[in-house]
Amino acid sequence: LDIVSFLTARAPYMPLPAELVEAVKEVSLYDTQYTLQNEEVDFESDIYKLRLNRNREIAQAALAWLRQSKPDVVIVPNGTIQELGVFYRVARHLKIPTVTYEFSDQRQRIWV
């Protein structure tokens, strides 16, 4: 098991396929809704633009790293929102077997 940090990873040279561009937009929408606790999102808001930029950055870094490293499997905590959600979608796009595990406010509960 290798644990890889993407805290400082950047790959701005990596173009994203259309499918991943759309995935980044969708996750950014979810992020903004989650952050604001409101389903209505202003796509010109600072928070949406922040999430879009951060999610695009991780999508590029993940795509570059996953193509180069070719892991056997990817395990991602909380694979729906924020950077981890984008990483999950990039791995799935590359057809790498991917598992996510989720937590909630319920103690002693986990979903795989």
XYZ file of C-alpha atoms in Angstrom:
112
model
C 0.000 0.000 0.000
C 1.488 3.323 -1.068
C 0.130 6.545 0.377
C 0.707 9.483 -1.963
C 0.321 13.145 -1.003
C -0.784 15.594 -3.668
C -0.521 18.601 -1.386
C 2.123 20.279 -3.561
C 1.562 18.388 -6.828
C 0.952 20.562 -9.887
C 0.723 19.726 -13.602
C -0.660 22.846 -15.337
C 0.707 21.550 -18.656
C -1.717 18.583 -18.598
C -4.760 19.178 -20.832
C -7.990 17.690 -19.530
C -10.285 15.657 -21.791
C -13.821 17.052 -22.163
C -15.236 14.351 -19.870
C -12.952 15.440 -17.031
C -13.634 19.135 -17.637
C -17.320 18.360 -17.079
C -16.523 16.239 -14.012
C -14.523 19.128 -12.526
C -17.463 21.485 -13.095
C -19.907 19.048 -11.509
C -17.764 18.440 -8.425
C -17.200 22.209 -8.118
C -20.966 22.696 -8.117
C -21.354 20.068 -5.365
C -18.511 21.681 -3.385
C -20.152 25.085 -3.550
C -23.549 23.708 -2.563
C -21.949 21.819 0.326
C -19.960 24.837 1.513
C -22.865 27.276 1.335
C -25.508 24.705 2.371
C -27.619 26.049 -0.477
C -28.636 24.361 -3.731
C -28.661 27.618 -5.712
C -25.167 28.479 -6.930
C -23.856 31.662 -8.525
C -21.252 30.449 -11.019
C -19.588 33.874 -10.852
C -19.159 33.707 -7.065
C -15.718 33.657 -5.502
C -16.355 30.322 -3.774
C -17.392 28.590 -7.016
C -14.364 30.016 -8.847
C -12.079 28.911 -5.994
C -13.456 25.361 -6.062
C -13.277 25.229 -9.868
C -9.626 26.313 -9.834
C -8.590 23.897 -7.079
C -10.474 21.021 -8.659
C -8.928 21.720 -12.073
C -5.460 21.742 -10.495
C -5.946 18.363 -8.813
C -7.495 16.893 -11.970
C -4.388 17.859 -13.944
C -2.010 16.588 -11.244
C -3.968 13.344 -10.802
C -4.125 12.698 -14.536
C -0.369 13.201 -14.926
C 0.499 11.055 -11.895
C -1.954 8.237 -12.629
C -0.830 7.976 -16.259
C 2.801 7.789 -15.192
C 2.448 5.589 -12.097
C -0.270 3.200 -13.329
C -1.391 1.950 -9.893
C -3.209 -1.385 -9.638
C -6.017 0.195 -7.621
C -6.933 3.591 -6.162
C -8.546 3.967 -2.727
C -10.056 7.382 -2.021
C -11.772 8.604 1.158
C -14.902 10.675 0.575
C -15.008 10.367 -3.212
C -17.882 12.743 -3.926
C -16.689 16.260 -3.190
C -13.637 18.479 -3.264
C -10.233 17.353 -4.482
C -10.764 13.746 -3.434
C -13.956 13.584 -5.477
C -12.093 14.847 -8.529
C -9.257 12.369 -7.974
C -11.810 9.550 -7.789
C -13.328 10.621 -11.114
C -9.944 10.895 -12.830
C -9.028 7.365 -11.725
C -12.379 6.045 -12.970
C -11.900 7.906 -16.267
C -8.623 6.026 -16.721
C -10.439 2.751 -15.939
C -8.308 2.078 -12.872
C -10.162 -0.050 -10.297
C -11.247 2.517 -7.728
C -12.844 2.246 -4.299
C -14.161 5.055 -2.148
C -15.121 4.889 1.486
C -17.445 7.433 3.016
C -18.067 8.716 6.511
C -21.025 10.554 7.969
C -22.148 12.086 11.202
C -23.237 8.650 12.445
C -20.674 7.182 14.825
C -19.175 3.799 13.975
C -20.494 3.901 10.378
C -18.575 3.654 7.115
C -19.710 2.990 3.534
C -17.521 1.296 0.922
